[in-house]
PDB file of C-alpha atoms in Angstrom:
ATOM      1  CA  UNK O  24     152.768  77.730  91.321  1.00 42.00           C
ATOM      2  CA  UNK O  25     153.365  74.352  92.821  1.00 43.00           C
ATOM      3  CA  UNK O  26     154.729  76.280  95.728  1.00 44.00           C
ATOM      4  CA  UNK O  27     151.850  78.059  96.240  1.00 43.00           C
ATOM      5  CA  UNK O  28     149.256  75.494  95.832  1.00 45.00           C
ATOM      6  CA  UNK O  29     151.187  73.335  98.711  1.00 44.00           C
ATOM      7  CA  UNK O  30     151.209  76.353 100.674  1.00 46.00           C
ATOM      8  CA  UNK O  31     147.377  76.714 100.367  1.00 47.00           C
ATOM      9  CA  UNK O  32     147.034  73.164 101.303  1.00 47.00           C
ATOM     10  CA  UNK O  33     149.377  73.218 104.222  1.00 52.00           C
ATOM     11  CA  UNK O  34     147.749  73.365 107.580  1.00 66.00           C
ATOM     12  CA  UNK O  35     144.808  73.425 109.635  1.00 61.00           C
ATOM     13  CA  UNK O  36     142.246  76.066 110.080  1.00 64.00           C
ATOM     14  CA  UNK O  37     141.753  77.685 113.026  1.00 54.00           C
ATOM     15  CA  UNK O  38     138.951  80.396 111.769  1.00 60.00           C
ATOM     16  CA  UNK O  39     139.101  83.389 110.545  1.00 61.00           C
ATOM     17  CA  UNK O  40     142.080  85.467 110.107  1.00 57.00           C
ATOM     18  CA  UNK O  41     143.712  88.646 108.812  1.00 57.00           C
ATOM     19  CA  UNK O  42     146.984  87.432 109.199  1.00 57.00           C
ATOM     20  CA  UNK O  43     148.094  86.842 105.048  1.00 59.00           C
ATOM     21  CA  UNK O  44     150.672  84.224 105.540  1.00 54.00           C
ATOM     22  CA  UNK O  45     148.401  82.247 108.151  1.00 60.00           C
ATOM     23  CA  UNK O  46     145.249  82.417 105.449  1.00 56.00           C
ATOM     24  CA  UNK O  47     147.253  81.287 102.682  1.00 68.00           C
ATOM     25  CA  UNK O  48     148.383  78.012 104.424  1.00 70.00           C
ATOM     26  CA  UNK O  49     145.177  77.678 105.931  1.00 81.00           C
ATOM     27  CA  UNK O  50     143.022  78.072 102.780  1.00 86.00           C
ATOM     28  CA  UNK O  51     141.812  74.992 101.358  1.00 89.00           C
ATOM     29  CA  UNK O  52     141.107  73.796 105.117  1.00 90.00           C
ATOM     30  CA  UNK O  53     138.976  77.140 106.338  1.00 92.00           C
ATOM     31  CA  UNK O  54     137.074  76.590 102.869  1.00 93.00           C
ATOM     32  CA  UNK O  55     136.728  72.965 103.931  1.00 92.00           C
ATOM     33  CA  UNK O  56     135.338  73.886 107.355  1.00 93.00           C
ATOM     34  CA  UNK O  57     137.581  71.599 109.210  1.00 91.00           C
ATOM     35  CA  UNK O  58     137.791  73.958 112.405  1.00 90.00           C
ATOM     36  CA  UNK O  59     134.020  73.904 112.178  1.00 93.00           C
ATOM     37  CA  UNK O  60     133.632  70.300 111.652  1.00 91.00           C
ATOM     38  CA  UNK O  61     135.640  69.626 115.206  1.00 87.00           C
ATOM     39  CA  UNK O  62     132.972  71.355 117.581  1.00 85.00           C
ATOM     40  CA  UNK O  63     129.757  70.077 115.302  1.00 92.00           C
ATOM     41  CA  UNK O  64     127.774  68.524 117.848  1.00 87.00           C
ATOM     42  CA  UNK O  65     130.026  68.666 120.678  1.00 88.00           C
ATOM     43  CA  UNK O  66     128.752  71.879 122.282  1.00 86.00           C
ATOM     44  CA  UNK O  67     125.292  73.009 121.407  1.00 88.00           C
ATOM     45  CA  UNK O  68     126.529  75.734 119.099  1.00 94.00           C
ATOM     46  CA  UNK O  69     125.419  76.406 115.664  1.00 96.00           C
ATOM     47  CA  UNK O  70     128.367  77.738 113.297  1.00 97.00           C
ATOM     48  CA  UNK O  71     128.109  79.025 109.518  1.00 98.00           C
ATOM     49  CA  UNK O  72     130.690  79.709 107.392  1.00 97.00           C
ATOM     50  CA  UNK O  73     130.039  81.770 103.816  1.00 98.00           C
ATOM     51  CA  UNK O  74     132.765  82.474 101.217  1.00 97.00           C
ATOM     52  CA  UNK O  75     132.294  84.516  98.243  1.00 98.00           C
ATOM     53  CA  UNK O  76     134.879  84.055  95.617  1.00 96.00           C
ATOM     54  CA  UNK O  77     134.977  86.935  93.122  1.00 96.00           C
ATOM     55  CA  UNK O  78     138.451  85.232  91.553  1.00 94.00           C
ATOM     56  CA  UNK O  79     140.485  84.288  94.181  1.00 90.00           C
ATOM     57  CA  UNK O  80     143.554  87.065  92.908  1.00 89.00           C
ATOM     58  CA  UNK O  81     140.975  89.900  92.999  1.00 91.00           C
ATOM     59  CA  UNK O  82     138.150  89.651  95.711  1.00 94.00           C
ATOM     60  CA  UNK O  83     136.998  87.313  98.700  1.00 94.00           C
ATOM     61  CA  UNK O  84     135.119  87.705 101.118  1.00 95.00           C
ATOM     62  CA  UNK O  85     134.052  85.709 104.300  1.00 96.00           C
ATOM     63  CA  UNK O  86     131.289  85.642 106.934  1.00 97.00           C
ATOM     64  CA  UNK O  87     131.862  83.204 110.060  1.00 96.00           C
ATOM     65  CA  UNK O  88     128.412  83.467 111.888  1.00 97.00           C
ATOM     66  CA  UNK O  89     128.535  81.502 115.444  1.00 96.00           C
ATOM     67  CA  UNK O  90     124.965  81.281 117.184  1.00 96.00           C
ATOM     68  CA  UNK O  91     124.443  81.872 121.173  1.00 94.00           C
ATOM     69  CA  UNK O  92     122.474  78.835 121.798  1.00 89.00           C
ATOM     70  CA  UNK O  93     121.618  80.871 125.313  1.00 87.00           C
ATOM     71  CA  UNK O  94     120.483  84.643 124.670  1.00 87.00           C
ATOM     72  CA  UNK O  95     119.659  84.081 120.799  1.00 90.00           C
ATOM     73  CA  UNK O  96     120.965  85.891 118.281  1.00 96.00           C
ATOM     74  CA  UNK O  97     124.563  85.560 116.700  1.00 97.00           C
ATOM     75  CA  UNK O  98     128.055  86.923 116.110  1.00 97.00           C
ATOM     76  CA  UNK O  99     129.592  87.696 112.873  1.00 97.00           C
ATOM     77  CA  UNK O 100     132.794  87.941 111.839  1.00 96.00           C
ATOM     78  CA  UNK O 101     133.468  89.485 107.999  1.00 96.00           C
ATOM     79  CA  UNK O 102     136.561  89.836 105.997  1.00 94.00           C
ATOM     80  CA  UNK O 103     137.094  91.245 102.602  1.00 94.00           C
ATOM     81  CA  UNK O 104     140.600  90.463 100.810  1.00 89.00           C
ATOM     82  CA  UNK O 105     140.957  92.567  97.852  1.00 86.00           C
ATOM     83  CA  UNK O 106     143.769  92.735  95.417  1.00 76.00           C
ATOM     84  CA  UNK O 107     146.590  94.208  97.844  1.00 53.00           C
ATOM     85  CA  UNK O 108     146.035  98.187  97.838  1.00 44.00           C
ATOM     86  CA  UNK O 109     149.855  99.409  97.509  1.00 37.00           C
ATOM     87  CA  UNK O 110     148.499 102.466  99.104  1.00 40.00           C
ATOM     88  CA  UNK O 111     147.374 100.706 102.450  1.00 43.00           C
ATOM     89  CA  UNK O 112     151.171  99.423 103.228  1.00 41.00           C
ATOM     90  CA  UNK O 113     152.955 101.206 106.569  1.00 44.00           C
ATOM     91  CA  UNK O 114     156.283 100.763 107.781  1.00 44.00           C
ATOM     92  CA  UNK O 115     155.105  98.955 111.218  1.00 47.00           C
ATOM     93  CA  UNK O 116     153.118  96.566 109.320  1.00 42.00           C
ATOM     94  CA  UNK O 117     154.478  94.983 105.904  1.00 42.00           C
ATOM     95  CA  UNK O 118     151.525  92.713 105.609  1.00 49.00           C
ATOM     96  CA  UNK O 119     148.859  95.780 105.785  1.00 47.00           C
ATOM     97  CA  UNK O 120     148.196  95.672 102.012  1.00 50.00           C
ATOM     98  CA  UNK O 121     147.271  91.953 102.032  1.00 55.00           C
ATOM     99  CA  UNK O 122     144.987  91.879 105.433  1.00 58.00           C
ATOM    100  CA  UNK O 123     141.989  93.201 104.013  1.00 70.00           C
ATOM    101  CA  UNK O 124     139.018  94.674 105.768  1.00 89.00           C
ATOM    102  CA  UNK O 125     137.407  92.884 108.915  1.00 92.00           C
ATOM    103  CA  UNK O 126     134.371  94.059 110.686  1.00 96.00           C
ATOM    104  CA  UNK O 127     131.849  92.223 113.622  1.00 96.00           C
ATOM    105  CA  UNK O 128     128.307  92.732 113.836  1.00 96.00           C
ATOM    106  CA  UNK O 129     126.051  91.455 116.462  1.00 97.00           C
ATOM    107  CA  UNK O 130     122.449  89.749 114.925  1.00 97.00           C
ATOM    108  CA  UNK O 131     119.758  89.705 117.265  1.00 96.00           C
ATOM    109  CA  UNK O 132     117.452  87.020 117.582  1.00 96.00           C
ATOM    110  CA  UNK O 133     115.187  87.999 114.903  1.00 96.00           C
ATOM    111  CA  UNK O 134     117.714  88.792 112.399  1.00 96.00           C
ATOM    112  CA  UNK O 135     119.274  85.171 112.868  1.00 97.00           C
ATOM    113  CA  UNK O 136     116.050  83.508 112.440  1.00 96.00           C
ATOM    114  CA  UNK O 137     115.609  85.497 109.497  1.00 96.00           C
ATOM    115  CA  UNK O 138     119.104  84.549 108.349  1.00 97.00           C
ATOM    116  CA  UNK O 139     118.530  80.809 109.128  1.00 97.00           C
ATOM    117  CA  UNK O 140     115.473  80.938 107.110  1.00 97.00           C
ATOM    118  CA  UNK O 141     116.874  82.367 104.263  1.00 98.00           C
ATOM    119  CA  UNK O 142     119.349  79.718 104.008  1.00 98.00           C
ATOM    120  CA  UNK O 143     116.893  77.213 104.375  1.00 97.00           C
ATOM    121  CA  UNK O 144     114.835  78.727 101.746  1.00 98.00           C
ATOM    122  CA  UNK O 145     118.080  79.008  99.496  1.00 98.00           C
ATOM    123  CA  UNK O 146     118.814  75.246  99.892  1.00 97.00           C
ATOM    124  CA  UNK O 147     121.997  75.905 101.664  1.00 97.00           C
ATOM    125  CA  UNK O 148     121.487  72.712 103.616  1.00 96.00           C
ATOM    126  CA  UNK O 149     120.800  70.514 100.669  1.00 93.00           C
ATOM    127  CA  UNK O 150     123.693  68.490  99.123  1.00 88.00           C
ATOM    128  CA  UNK O 151     125.885  70.234  96.684  1.00 88.00           C
ATOM    129  CA  UNK O 152     125.832  69.778  92.816  1.00 80.00           C
ATOM    130  CA  UNK O 153     127.261  66.221  92.419  1.00 77.00           C
ATOM    131  CA  UNK O 154     131.179  66.507  91.244  1.00 83.00           C
ATOM    132  CA  UNK O 155     130.984  70.036  91.165  1.00 93.00           C
ATOM    133  CA  UNK O 156     134.272  71.523  90.134  1.00 93.00           C
ATOM    134  CA  UNK O 157     135.127  75.043  91.172  1.00 95.00           C
ATOM    135  CA  UNK O 158     138.319  77.236  89.547  1.00 94.00           C
ATOM    136  CA  UNK O 159     139.843  79.521  91.877  1.00 92.00           C
ATOM    137  CA  UNK O 160     139.553  82.422  89.370  1.00 93.00           C
ATOM    138  CA  UNK O 161     135.683  81.839  89.179  1.00 96.00           C
ATOM    139  CA  UNK O 162     132.965  83.205  90.909  1.00 98.00           C
ATOM    140  CA  UNK O 163     130.549  81.003  93.520  1.00 97.00           C
ATOM    141  CA  UNK O 164     129.439  81.116  97.101  1.00 98.00           C
ATOM    142  CA  UNK O 165     130.614  78.066  99.177  1.00 97.00           C
ATOM    143  CA  UNK O 166     128.500  77.455 102.324  1.00 97.00           C
ATOM    144  CA  UNK O 167     129.098  74.962 105.044  1.00 96.00           C
ATOM    145  CA  UNK O 168     128.884  74.693 109.095  1.00 96.00           C
ATOM    146  CA  UNK O 169     127.209  72.911 111.896  1.00 96.00           C
ATOM    147  CA  UNK O 170     123.448  73.464 112.546  1.00 96.00           C
ATOM    148  CA  UNK O 171     121.783  71.561 115.270  1.00 94.00           C
ATOM    149  CA  UNK O 172     124.563  68.967 115.631  1.00 94.00           C
ATOM    150  CA  UNK O 173     124.479  68.142 111.708  1.00 94.00           C
ATOM    151  CA  UNK O 174     127.147  69.015 108.956  1.00 94.00           C
ATOM    152  CA  UNK O 175     126.268  70.606 105.915  1.00 96.00           C
ATOM    153  CA  UNK O 176     128.153  71.871 102.626  1.00 96.00           C
ATOM    154  CA  UNK O 177     127.065  73.377  99.622  1.00 96.00           C
ATOM    155  CA  UNK O 178     127.871  75.878  96.975  1.00 96.00           C
ATOM    156  CA  UNK O 179     126.288  78.094  94.591  1.00 97.00           C
ATOM    157  CA  UNK O 180     128.349  78.524  91.279  1.00 97.00           C
ATOM    158  CA  UNK O 181     128.266  81.342  88.697  1.00 97.00           C
ATOM    159  CA  UNK O 182     126.450  81.254  86.431  1.00 97.00           C
ATOM    160  CA  UNK O 183     123.658  78.950  87.277  1.00 96.00           C
ATOM    161  CA  UNK O 184     119.737  78.948  88.365  1.00 95.00           C
ATOM    162  CA  UNK O 185     120.919  77.971  91.850  1.00 95.00           C
ATOM    163  CA  UNK O 186     123.207  81.295  91.915  1.00 97.00           C
ATOM    164  CA  UNK O 187     120.595  83.390  90.321  1.00 97.00           C
ATOM    165  CA  UNK O 188     117.839  82.650  92.905  1.00 97.00           C
ATOM    166  CA  UNK O 189     119.292  82.868  95.908  1.00 97.00           C
ATOM    167  CA  UNK O 190     118.113  85.384  98.008  1.00 97.00           C
ATOM    168  CA  UNK O 191     120.490  85.070 101.239  1.00 98.00           C
ATOM    169  CA  UNK O 192     123.228  87.285  99.327  1.00 97.00           C
ATOM    170  CA  UNK O 193     120.874  90.111  99.312  1.00 97.00           C
ATOM    171  CA  UNK O 194     120.493  89.625 103.133  1.00 96.00           C
ATOM    172  CA  UNK O 195     124.406  89.723 103.389  1.00 96.00           C
ATOM    173  CA  UNK O 196     124.477  93.047 101.692  1.00 96.00           C
ATOM    174  CA  UNK O 197     122.084  94.544 103.901  1.00 95.00           C
ATOM    175  CA  UNK O 198     123.939  93.628 107.217  1.00 95.00           C
ATOM    176  CA  UNK O 199     127.465  93.376 105.974  1.00 96.00           C
ATOM    177  CA  UNK O 200     129.576  95.541 108.209  1.00 96.00           C
ATOM    178  CA  UNK O 201     132.963  95.898 106.156  1.00 95.00           C
ATOM    179  CA  UNK O 202     131.690  99.076 104.027  1.00 94.00           C
ATOM    180  CA  UNK O 203     133.150  97.334 100.991  1.00 94.00           C
ATOM    181  CA  UNK O 204     131.008  97.153  97.870  1.00 94.00           C
ATOM    182  CA  UNK O 205     130.410  93.541  96.251  1.00 96.00           C
ATOM    183  CA  UNK O 206     132.077  93.210  92.811  1.00 95.00           C
ATOM    184  CA  UNK O 207     130.390  93.308  89.713  1.00 96.00           C
ATOM    185  CA  UNK O 208     129.590  89.681  88.169  1.00 97.00           C
ATOM    186  CA  UNK O 209     130.824  89.415  84.755  1.00 97.00           C
ATOM    187  CA  UNK O 210     128.081  88.614  81.974  1.00 97.00           C
ATOM    188  CA  UNK O 211     127.217  84.889  82.371  1.00 97.00           C
ATOM    189  CA  UNK O 212     129.063  84.008  79.152  1.00 96.00           C
ATOM    190  CA  UNK O 213     132.297  85.810  79.904  1.00 96.00           C
ATOM    191  CA  UNK O 214     132.337  84.180  83.448  1.00 95.00           C
ATOM    192  CA  UNK O 215     135.237  81.709  83.751  1.00 93.00           C
ATOM    193  CA  UNK O 216     134.168  77.934  84.114  1.00 91.00           C
ATOM    194  CA  UNK O 217     137.727  76.528  84.189  1.00 90.00           C
ATOM    195  CA  UNK O 218     141.169  77.101  85.108  1.00 88.00           C
ATOM    196  CA  UNK O 219     143.325  79.776  82.535  1.00 83.00           C
ATOM    197  CA  UNK O 220     145.434  78.160  79.720  1.00 76.00           C
ATOM    198  CA  UNK O 221     149.110  77.276  80.677  1.00 66.00           C
ATOM    199  CA  UNK O 222     150.179  80.726  78.949  1.00 56.00           C
ATOM    200  CA  UNK O 223     148.149  82.728  81.353  1.00 62.00           C
ATOM    201  CA  UNK O 224     149.188  81.028  84.252  1.00 61.00           C
ATOM    202  CA  UNK O 225     152.119  82.312  83.628  1.00 51.00           C
ATOM    203  CA  UNK O 226     151.240  85.879  83.927  1.00 60.00           C
ATOM    204  CA  UNK O 227     151.198  85.288  87.728  1.00 64.00           C
ATOM    205  CA  UNK O 228     148.803  84.745  90.778  1.00 76.00           C
ATOM    206  CA  UNK O 229     147.258  81.849  92.458  1.00 81.00           C
ATOM    207  CA  UNK O 230     145.223  79.402  90.423  1.00 87.00           C
ATOM    208  CA  UNK O 231     143.635  76.250  91.942  1.00 88.00           C
ATOM    209  CA  UNK O 232     140.487  74.132  91.536  1.00 92.00           C
ATOM    210  CA  UNK O 233     138.450  72.469  94.403  1.00 92.00           C
ATOM    211  CA  UNK O 234     135.943  69.678  93.872  1.00 92.00           C
ATOM    212  CA  UNK O 235     132.897  68.851  95.987  1.00 94.00           C
ATOM    213  CA  UNK O 236     132.141  65.180  96.980  1.00 91.00           C
ATOM    214  CA  UNK O 237     131.561  62.812  99.815  1.00 88.00           C
ATOM    215  CA  UNK O 238     134.337  61.608 102.345  1.00 79.00           C
ATOM    216  CA  UNK O 239     134.641  58.627 103.872  1.00 73.00           C
ATOM    217  CA  UNK O 240     131.924  58.906 105.995  1.00 76.00           C
ATOM    218  CA  UNK O 241     129.319  60.241 103.846  1.00 80.00           C
ATOM    219  CA  UNK O 242     130.123  63.829 105.060  1.00 86.00           C
ATOM    220  CA  UNK O 243     130.198  66.598 102.036  1.00 92.00           C
ATOM    221  CA  UNK O 244     133.035  68.691 101.726  1.00 92.00           C
ATOM    222  CA  UNK O 245     136.117  69.162  99.710  1.00 91.00           C
ATOM    223  CA  UNK O 246     137.716  66.199  97.586  1.00 87.00           C
ATOM    224  CA  UNK O 247     141.336  65.459  98.705  1.00 78.00           C
ATOM    225  CA  UNK O 248     143.627  66.419 101.747  1.00 65.00           C
ATOM    226  CA  UNK O 249     142.894  70.044 103.017  1.00 68.00           C
ATOM    227  CA  UNK O 250     145.410  69.869 105.867  1.00 53.00           C
ATOM    228  CA  UNK O 251     147.956  67.128 105.574  1.00 47.00           C
ATOM    229  CA  UNK O 252     150.353  69.084 107.837  1.00 42.00           C
ATOM    230  CA  UNK O 253     147.905  69.569 110.589  1.00 37.00           C
ATOM    231  CA  UNK O 254     147.953  72.519 113.145  1.00 35.00           C
ATOM    232  CA  UNK O 255     151.623  72.328 114.057  1.00 33.00           C
ATOM    233  CA  UNK O 256     153.098  74.699 111.063  1.00 32.00           C
ATOM    234  CA  UNK O 257     149.973  76.905 112.075  1.00 32.00           C
ATOM    235  CA  UNK O 258     151.017  77.184 115.625  1.00 31.00           C
ATOM    236  CA  UNK O 259     154.425  78.753 114.996  1.00 33.00           C
ATOM    237  CA  UNK O 260     152.977  81.453 112.682  1.00 34.00           C
ATOM    238  CA  UNK O 261     153.166  84.867 114.158  1.00 37.00           C
ATOM    239  CA  UNK O 262     150.037  85.954 116.064  1.00 38.00           C
ATOM    240  CA  UNK O 263     147.371  87.965 113.864  1.00 38.00           C
TER     241      UNK O 263
END
């Protein structure tokens, strides 16, 4: 477990990837939006990252949205990573079962405006619940990015009224280009709120907990280092 946690926290994210090794090495950095923070306010481009965690070991889906400041609209890159499907393994690509599904979509200016409006109505640009802790076996949305040169970071834990009342998931379901259905939610009383017990951890899988808070500059994000080894290790990984 310790080795898995070190791998997850190892490198700086360079954005979405279907390379399973790079994804595990940069997951905390990706969740923290480290790559988006680097560009925020520098090039006039709005960038959004939406991550749905439905038990990290079973189903995760991500949406990276990049606005076009000149022509309007936005480009969407979506990934769905589910429990490895051994039927998809091929001799030419031993990682095929863990790559997940990737698809892209172009939003029109009107669709993009609707997307921004929905996020605003759902409080995506407001601070996250104070001191929120999210276990990897739980269910939640994590949203961050750069809008009009300002960094934002928030979360929607399940179960909560914040999660239930949010309307942006319905919008994403309507435009999702992957063709992969969203998983069913457990009953509120059955939804994990903490990590499994020590005995259950021994059954395998990767388990971790993230905590949300402010950094030294007052910006919201994940508490603790997200990429202590920098981008050096990431540059040595095979290309996607």
